[in-house]
mmCIF file of C-alpha atoms and ligand atoms in Angstrom:
data_model
loop_
_atom_site.group_PDB
_atom_site.id
_atom_site.type_symbol
_atom_site.label_atom_id
_atom_site.label_comp_id
_atom_site.label_asym_id
_atom_site.label_seq_id
_atom_site.Cartn_x
_atom_site.Cartn_y
_atom_site.Cartn_z
ATOM 1 C CA MET A 1055 -39.724 48.067 -53.546
ATOM 2 C CA ILE A 1056 -37.992 44.537 -53.004
ATOM 3 C CA LYS A 1057 -34.326 43.794 -54.009
ATOM 4 C CA VAL A 1058 -34.250 42.643 -57.737
ATOM 5 C CA GLU A 1059 -31.657 40.445 -59.737
ATOM 6 C CA ARG A 1060 -30.180 41.374 -63.171
ATOM 7 C CA ILE A 1061 -30.826 38.537 -65.971
ATOM 8 C CA GLU A 1062 -28.387 38.453 -68.362
ATOM 9 C CA GLN A 1063 -28.358 40.991 -71.277
ATOM 10 C CA PRO A 1064 -30.069 40.049 -74.454
ATOM 11 C CA GLU A 1065 -27.936 37.985 -76.951
ATOM 12 C CA GLU A 1066 -28.742 40.656 -79.504
ATOM 13 C CA LEU A 1067 -27.329 43.770 -77.457
ATOM 14 C CA THR A 1068 -23.662 42.501 -78.320
ATOM 15 C CA GLU A 1069 -20.903 44.897 -77.919
ATOM 16 C CA ASP A 1070 -20.800 46.060 -81.288
ATOM 17 C CA VAL A 1071 -24.387 46.730 -81.246
ATOM 18 C CA GLN A 1072 -24.310 48.585 -78.024
ATOM 19 C CA HIS A 1073 -21.209 50.919 -79.592
ATOM 20 C CA GLN A 1074 -23.761 51.492 -82.882
ATOM 21 C CA LEU A 1075 -26.850 52.355 -80.508
ATOM 22 C CA THR A 1076 -24.505 54.702 -78.266
ATOM 23 C CA ALA A 1077 -23.181 56.811 -81.015
ATOM 24 C CA GLU A 1078 -26.459 56.900 -82.651
ATOM 25 C CA PHE A 1079 -27.942 58.371 -79.680
ATOM 26 C CA LYS A 1080 -25.132 60.901 -79.223
ATOM 27 C CA LYS A 1081 -25.825 62.045 -82.830
ATOM 28 C CA ASP A 1082 -29.908 62.489 -82.704
ATOM 29 C CA LYS A 1083 -30.751 61.315 -79.247
ATOM 30 C CA LYS A 1084 -33.274 58.830 -80.577
ATOM 31 C CA SER A 1085 -34.810 56.319 -78.418
ATOM 32 C CA VAL A 1086 -32.001 53.772 -79.385
ATOM 33 C CA TRP A 1087 -32.617 51.517 -76.381
ATOM 34 C CA ASP A 1088 -36.473 51.128 -77.491
ATOM 35 C CA LYS A 1089 -36.056 47.543 -78.887
ATOM 36 C CA LYS A 1090 -38.636 44.922 -78.388
ATOM 37 C CA TYR A 1091 -35.706 42.289 -77.508
ATOM 38 C CA ILE A 1092 -34.661 44.794 -74.851
ATOM 39 C CA LYS A 1093 -38.206 45.614 -73.614
ATOM 40 C CA ASP A 1094 -38.885 41.810 -73.501
ATOM 41 C CA LYS A 1095 -35.974 40.899 -71.162
ATOM 42 C CA LEU A 1096 -36.762 43.733 -69.071
ATOM 43 C CA LEU A 1097 -40.326 42.795 -68.280
ATOM 44 C CA LYS A 1098 -38.731 39.137 -67.315
ATOM 45 C CA GLU A 1099 -36.458 40.707 -65.144
ATOM 46 C CA CYS A 1100 -38.777 42.471 -62.685
ATOM 47 C CA ASN A 1101 -41.306 40.122 -62.986
ATOM 48 C CA ASN A 1102 -43.815 42.936 -64.739
ATOM 49 C CA LYS A 1103 -43.302 45.334 -62.011
ATOM 50 C CA CYS A 1104 -41.611 48.416 -61.927
ATOM 51 C CA VAL A 1105 -38.663 48.317 -60.013
ATOM 52 C CA TYR A 1106 -39.262 51.007 -57.541
ATOM 53 C CA CYS A 1107 -42.827 51.229 -56.793
ATOM 54 C CA GLU A 1108 -43.727 47.452 -57.663
ATOM 55 C CA CYS A 1109 -46.759 48.401 -59.725
ATOM 56 C CA PHE A 1110 -47.556 45.995 -62.286
ATOM 57 C CA ILE A 1111 -46.411 47.447 -66.073
ATOM 58 C CA GLY A 1112 -46.566 45.863 -69.559
ATOM 59 C CA LYS A 1113 -49.378 44.328 -71.270
ATOM 60 C CA GLY A 1114 -52.820 45.277 -69.505
ATOM 61 C CA HIS A 1115 -51.366 47.189 -67.200
ATOM 62 C CA LYS A 1116 -49.044 50.944 -66.765
ATOM 63 C CA GLU A 1117 -46.833 51.253 -69.718
ATOM 64 C CA MET A 1118 -43.365 50.118 -68.962
ATOM 65 C CA HIS A 1119 -40.598 52.918 -69.174
ATOM 66 C CA ILE A 1120 -37.308 52.013 -69.333
ATOM 67 C CA ASP A 1121 -35.602 54.354 -66.494
ATOM 68 C CA HIS A 1122 -31.734 54.849 -67.165
ATOM 69 C CA PHE A 1123 -30.402 54.593 -63.876
ATOM 70 C CA HIS A 1124 -27.736 57.077 -64.445
ATOM 71 C CA TYR A 1125 -29.713 60.067 -66.602
ATOM 72 C CA LYS A 1126 -28.721 59.209 -69.971
ATOM 73 C CA ASP A 1127 -28.453 62.785 -71.104
ATOM 74 C CA LYS A 1128 -25.790 63.346 -69.048
ATOM 75 C CA TYR A 1129 -24.119 59.802 -69.323
ATOM 76 C CA GLU A 1130 -24.489 59.118 -73.010
ATOM 77 C CA ASP A 1131 -22.032 56.204 -72.808
ATOM 78 C CA GLU A 1132 -24.767 54.344 -70.278
ATOM 79 C CA VAL A 1133 -27.597 54.623 -72.817
ATOM 80 C CA VAL A 1134 -27.761 50.860 -73.573
ATOM 81 C CA VAL A 1135 -25.782 49.406 -71.059
ATOM 82 C CA TRP A 1136 -27.672 46.721 -69.496
ATOM 83 C CA SER A 1137 -26.870 47.325 -65.933
ATOM 84 C CA ASN A 1138 -28.358 50.994 -66.463
ATOM 85 C CA LEU A 1139 -31.565 49.998 -67.755
ATOM 86 C CA ASN A 1140 -34.322 50.078 -64.903
ATOM 87 C CA PRO A 1141 -37.764 48.565 -65.710
ATOM 88 C CA SER A 1142 -40.296 51.309 -64.132
ATOM 89 C CA CYS A 1143 -43.311 52.514 -64.545
ATOM 90 C CA PRO A 1144 -44.555 55.858 -65.817
ATOM 91 C CA HIS A 1145 -44.705 57.685 -62.439
ATOM 92 C CA CYS A 1146 -41.590 56.635 -61.023
ATOM 93 C CA ASN A 1147 -39.592 57.081 -64.201
ATOM 94 C CA LYS A 1148 -41.211 60.573 -64.856
ATOM 95 C CA SER A 1149 -40.663 61.851 -60.946
ATOM 96 C CA LYS A 1150 -37.064 60.478 -61.414
ATOM 97 C CA SER A 1151 -36.572 62.402 -64.721
ATOM 98 C CA SER A 1152 -32.889 63.988 -65.263
ATOM 99 C CA HIS A 1153 -31.976 63.351 -61.475
ATOM 100 C CA ASP A 1154 -28.471 62.634 -61.106
ATOM 101 C CA THR A 1155 -27.927 59.723 -58.977
ATOM 102 C CA TYR A 1156 -23.720 59.957 -59.376
ATOM 103 C CA GLU A 1157 -24.155 63.477 -57.554
ATOM 104 C CA GLU A 1158 -26.960 62.191 -55.191
ATOM 105 C CA PRO A 1159 -27.385 58.839 -54.982
ATOM 106 C CA ILE A 1160 -30.821 56.795 -54.766
ATOM 107 C CA ILE A 1161 -31.164 53.225 -53.720
ATOM 108 C CA ASN A 1162 -31.204 51.165 -56.741
ATOM 109 C CA PRO A 1163 -33.226 47.737 -56.106
ATOM 110 C CA PHE A 1164 -30.818 45.972 -58.356
ATOM 111 C CA GLU A 1165 -27.473 47.193 -56.112
ATOM 112 C CA GLN A 1166 -28.630 47.250 -52.597
ATOM 113 C CA ASN A 1167 -31.314 45.577 -50.677
ATOM 114 C CA PRO A 1168 -34.368 48.080 -49.794
ATOM 115 C CA GLN A 1169 -35.068 46.117 -46.575
ATOM 116 C CA ASP A 1170 -31.619 47.739 -44.854
ATOM 117 C CA TYR A 1171 -32.996 51.141 -45.928
ATOM 118 C CA PHE A 1172 -36.787 51.305 -45.434
ATOM 119 C CA TYR A 1173 -39.318 50.552 -42.694
ATOM 120 C CA LEU A 1174 -43.032 50.837 -43.654
ATOM 121 C CA LYS A 1175 -46.071 52.368 -42.015
ATOM 122 C CA ASN A 1176 -49.488 53.603 -43.110
ATOM 123 C CA TYR A 1177 -48.692 52.351 -46.542
ATOM 124 C CA ARG A 1178 -45.574 54.535 -46.677
ATOM 125 C CA TYR A 1179 -41.807 54.197 -46.650
ATOM 126 C CA TYR A 1180 -39.533 55.616 -43.860
ATOM 127 C CA GLY A 1181 -35.858 55.383 -43.236
ATOM 128 C CA LYS A 1182 -34.884 52.612 -40.847
ATOM 129 C CA ASN A 1183 -32.198 54.530 -39.036
ATOM 130 C CA SER A 1184 -30.307 57.910 -39.072
ATOM 131 C CA GLN A 1185 -27.207 56.207 -41.460
ATOM 132 C CA VAL A 1186 -29.740 55.616 -44.400
ATOM 133 C CA GLU A 1187 -31.945 58.786 -43.657
ATOM 134 C CA LYS A 1188 -30.697 61.149 -46.431
ATOM 135 C CA ILE A 1189 -30.243 58.494 -49.064
ATOM 136 C CA VAL A 1190 -34.151 56.910 -48.090
ATOM 137 C CA ARG A 1191 -35.372 60.911 -48.104
ATOM 138 C CA ASP A 1192 -33.845 61.336 -51.555
ATOM 139 C CA THR A 1193 -35.066 58.017 -52.546
ATOM 140 C CA ILE A 1194 -38.771 58.883 -51.765
ATOM 141 C CA GLY A 1195 -38.689 62.124 -52.763
ATOM 142 C CA VAL A 1196 -36.960 61.501 -56.439
ATOM 143 C CA LEU A 1197 -39.203 58.577 -57.041
ATOM 144 C CA GLY A 1198 -42.379 60.041 -55.706
ATOM 145 C CA LEU A 1199 -42.863 56.706 -53.451
ATOM 146 C CA ASN A 1200 -45.245 58.302 -50.916
ATOM 147 C CA ASP A 1201 -47.223 60.261 -53.221
ATOM 148 C CA THR A 1202 -50.761 59.581 -52.167
ATOM 149 C CA ASP A 1203 -52.642 59.736 -55.193
ATOM 150 C CA ASP A 1204 -50.333 58.006 -57.406
ATOM 151 C CA VAL A 1205 -48.831 55.443 -55.211
ATOM 152 C CA VAL A 1206 -49.981 55.374 -51.526
ATOM 153 C CA LYS A 1207 -53.846 54.693 -52.306
ATOM 154 C CA PHE A 1208 -53.239 51.918 -54.611
ATOM 155 C CA ARG A 1209 -51.154 50.210 -51.695
ATOM 156 C CA PHE A 1210 -53.949 50.953 -49.322
ATOM 157 C CA GLU A 1211 -56.729 49.867 -51.291
ATOM 158 C CA GLN A 1212 -54.931 46.042 -51.966
ATOM 159 C CA GLY A 1213 -53.456 46.264 -48.569
ATOM 160 C CA GLU A 1214 -56.786 46.707 -46.949
ATOM 161 C CA ALA A 1215 -58.899 43.759 -49.030
ATOM 162 C CA LEU A 1216 -56.124 41.565 -48.220
ATOM 163 C CA ILE A 1217 -56.872 42.228 -44.584
ATOM 164 C CA ASP A 1218 -60.637 41.592 -45.172
ATOM 165 C CA LYS A 1219 -59.645 38.584 -46.702
ATOM 166 C CA ILE A 1220 -57.228 36.969 -44.404
ATOM 167 C CA GLU A 1221 -60.191 38.046 -41.644
ATOM 168 C CA ASP A 1222 -62.930 36.048 -43.455
ATOM 169 C CA ILE A 1223 -60.985 33.035 -44.485
ATOM 170 C CA TYR A 1224 -59.756 32.742 -40.532
ATOM 171 C CA GLU A 1225 -63.377 33.245 -39.085
ATOM 172 C CA PHE A 1226 -64.935 30.696 -42.118
ATOM 173 C CA ALA A 1227 -62.210 28.071 -40.866
ATOM 174 C CA SER A 1228 -62.654 28.634 -37.141
ATOM 175 C CA GLU A 1229 -66.511 28.651 -37.306
ATOM 176 C CA ASN A 1230 -65.790 25.136 -39.154
ATOM 177 C CA GLU A 1231 -63.241 23.778 -36.878
ATOM 178 C CA LYS A 1232 -64.964 20.630 -36.091
ATOM 179 C CA VAL A 1233 -65.684 19.276 -39.543
ATOM 180 C CA LEU A 1234 -63.024 20.737 -41.786
ATOM 181 C CA CYS A 1235 -61.070 18.086 -41.643
ATOM 182 C CA ASN A 1236 -63.557 15.889 -43.209
ATOM 183 C CA ASP A 1237 -65.642 18.116 -45.455
ATOM 184 C CA THR A 1238 -63.915 18.376 -48.438
ATOM 185 C CA ARG A 1239 -65.602 21.441 -49.885
ATOM 186 C CA LYS A 1240 -65.136 23.256 -46.596
ATOM 187 C CA LYS A 1241 -61.580 22.330 -46.301
ATOM 188 C CA ASN A 1242 -60.857 23.106 -50.149
ATOM 189 C CA ARG A 1243 -62.300 26.582 -49.987
ATOM 190 C CA VAL A 1244 -60.084 27.404 -46.770
ATOM 191 C CA LEU A 1245 -56.803 26.162 -48.261
ATOM 192 C CA ARG A 1246 -57.552 27.621 -51.350
ATOM 193 C CA GLY A 1247 -58.104 30.797 -49.762
ATOM 194 C CA CYS A 1248 -54.857 30.606 -47.632
ATOM 195 C CA LYS A 1249 -53.066 29.969 -50.894
ATOM 196 C CA ASN A 1250 -54.494 33.471 -52.510
ATOM 197 C CA ILE A 1251 -53.760 35.376 -49.614
ATOM 198 C CA LEU A 1252 -50.167 34.157 -49.730
ATOM 199 C CA ASN A 1253 -49.327 34.586 -53.167
ATOM 200 C CA LYS A 1254 -50.246 38.275 -52.546
ATOM 201 C CA GLY A 1255 -46.960 38.677 -50.800
ATOM 202 C CA ILE A 1256 -44.166 36.414 -53.080
ATOM 203 C CA LYS A 1257 -41.935 38.498 -55.300
ATOM 204 C CA GLU A 1258 -44.082 38.391 -58.891
ATOM 205 C CA ALA A 1259 -47.146 39.930 -56.594
ATOM 206 C CA GLU A 1260 -47.870 43.777 -56.836
ATOM 207 C CA TYR A 1261 -46.979 45.540 -54.192
ATOM 208 C CA SER A 1262 -44.956 42.017 -52.283
ATOM 209 C CA ALA A 1263 -43.622 44.656 -49.687
ATOM 210 C CA PHE A 1264 -46.162 45.883 -48.313
ATOM 211 C CA MET A 1265 -48.718 42.866 -48.764
ATOM 212 C CA ALA A 1266 -45.796 40.383 -47.299
ATOM 213 C CA THR A 1267 -45.406 42.574 -44.201
ATOM 214 C CA ILE A 1268 -49.473 42.870 -43.846
ATOM 215 C CA ILE A 1269 -50.008 39.155 -44.199
ATOM 216 C CA MET A 1270 -46.701 38.505 -42.047
ATOM 217 C CA ASP A 1271 -47.862 40.610 -39.119
ATOM 218 C CA ASP A 1272 -51.704 39.803 -39.645
ATOM 219 C CA THR A 1273 -53.086 38.389 -35.905
ATOM 220 C CA TYR A 1274 -55.867 36.489 -38.270
ATOM 221 C CA TYR A 1275 -53.147 35.276 -40.621
ATOM 222 C CA ILE A 1276 -50.772 33.800 -37.284
ATOM 223 C CA LYS A 1277 -54.271 32.394 -36.156
ATOM 224 C CA LEU A 1278 -55.214 30.757 -39.429
ATOM 225 C CA LYS A 1279 -51.901 28.983 -39.769
ATOM 226 C CA LYS A 1280 -51.879 27.819 -35.803
ATOM 227 C CA LEU A 1281 -55.809 26.383 -36.772
ATOM 228 C CA LEU A 1282 -54.200 24.585 -40.349
ATOM 229 C CA ARG A 1283 -51.338 23.449 -38.131
ATOM 230 C CA THR A 1284 -53.369 21.772 -35.133
ATOM 231 C CA LEU A 1285 -55.915 20.024 -37.616
ATOM 232 C CA GLY A 1286 -52.702 18.574 -39.559
ATOM 233 C CA LEU A 1287 -53.854 20.686 -42.699
ATOM 234 C CA TRP A 1288 -50.616 22.834 -43.035
ATOM 235 C CA SER A 1289 -49.120 21.533 -46.380
ATOM 236 C CA TYR A 1290 -45.396 21.669 -47.632
ATOM 237 C CA GLU A 1291 -47.037 24.046 -50.259
ATOM 238 C CA LEU A 1292 -48.249 26.307 -47.713
ATOM 239 C CA GLN A 1293 -45.065 26.363 -45.688
ATOM 240 C CA ASN A 1294 -43.108 26.941 -48.658
ATOM 241 C CA LEU A 1295 -45.181 29.952 -49.789
ATOM 242 C CA ASP A 1296 -44.966 31.088 -46.152
ATOM 243 C CA ASP A 1297 -41.360 30.982 -46.308
ATOM 244 C CA GLU A 1298 -41.006 32.903 -49.814
ATOM 245 C CA VAL A 1299 -43.581 35.652 -48.154
ATOM 246 C CA ARG A 1300 -41.630 35.890 -45.416
ATOM 247 C CA LYS A 1301 -38.322 36.881 -46.997
ATOM 248 C CA ASN A 1302 -40.369 40.075 -48.585
ATOM 249 C CA ARG A 1303 -41.311 41.053 -45.151
ATOM 250 C CA MET A 1304 -40.184 44.377 -44.256
ATOM 251 C CA GLN A 1305 -39.474 46.112 -40.572
ATOM 252 C CA THR A 1306 -42.553 48.404 -39.491
ATOM 253 C CA THR A 1307 -40.627 50.159 -36.783
ATOM 254 C CA PRO A 1308 -37.513 52.078 -36.833
ATOM 255 C CA ASP A 1309 -34.462 50.758 -35.632
ATOM 256 C CA LEU A 1310 -33.987 51.106 -31.598
HETATM 257 ZN ZN1 ZN B 1062 -43.039 52.852 -60.471
#
């Protein structure tokens, strides 16, 4: 989970339209939020990812669900309030179900920065300290964020593949250290590989909180960066990507 920003609500969702849709919902409980203009804007807002577990959603991926952060059947007036619509995956939306976030708050990545609450270990989320312990446990429990089969397994597979990839690129670069600057083909392979690695940790990438943390803490990545710097091959583009990824990195140990 990473911090996400709201974008402006769709023009079509005027105050009048909101009143009309809310009245319709109160009358017959129809899915009044299920509109193309709402879904398109939400997908853009979340970079095609579930705002909770960060799996890809939308075309070619899991179906996008619209989670009402405050449960719609209880807080009917918020059924099409833009700030109450959280794009999510089927797993997180179904896990959260009718949970009352007013009575028992959970972390809303539009409002709170997950970096202030979680640390990551073994592809799982944990509470950073005792002050956040309650809300973190509720968030993990309500959303099923540490469910092995539905979520953890996928982070594990992608994370381990990324670790292998980093090691491969570093080994290739270090074996070819002496010729790298003059051999364009080999140089490009390393630079492209490095860029591909970093692209796994930017905010548009799937499971970016975990991937960014893996990259930044990986011994071979640190060595690769150092080697490219020494050879004068570390570009502005790579540095910018590195900066972006670093922003998504999370703690891997609890606060002291
Ligand atoms: Zn999800």
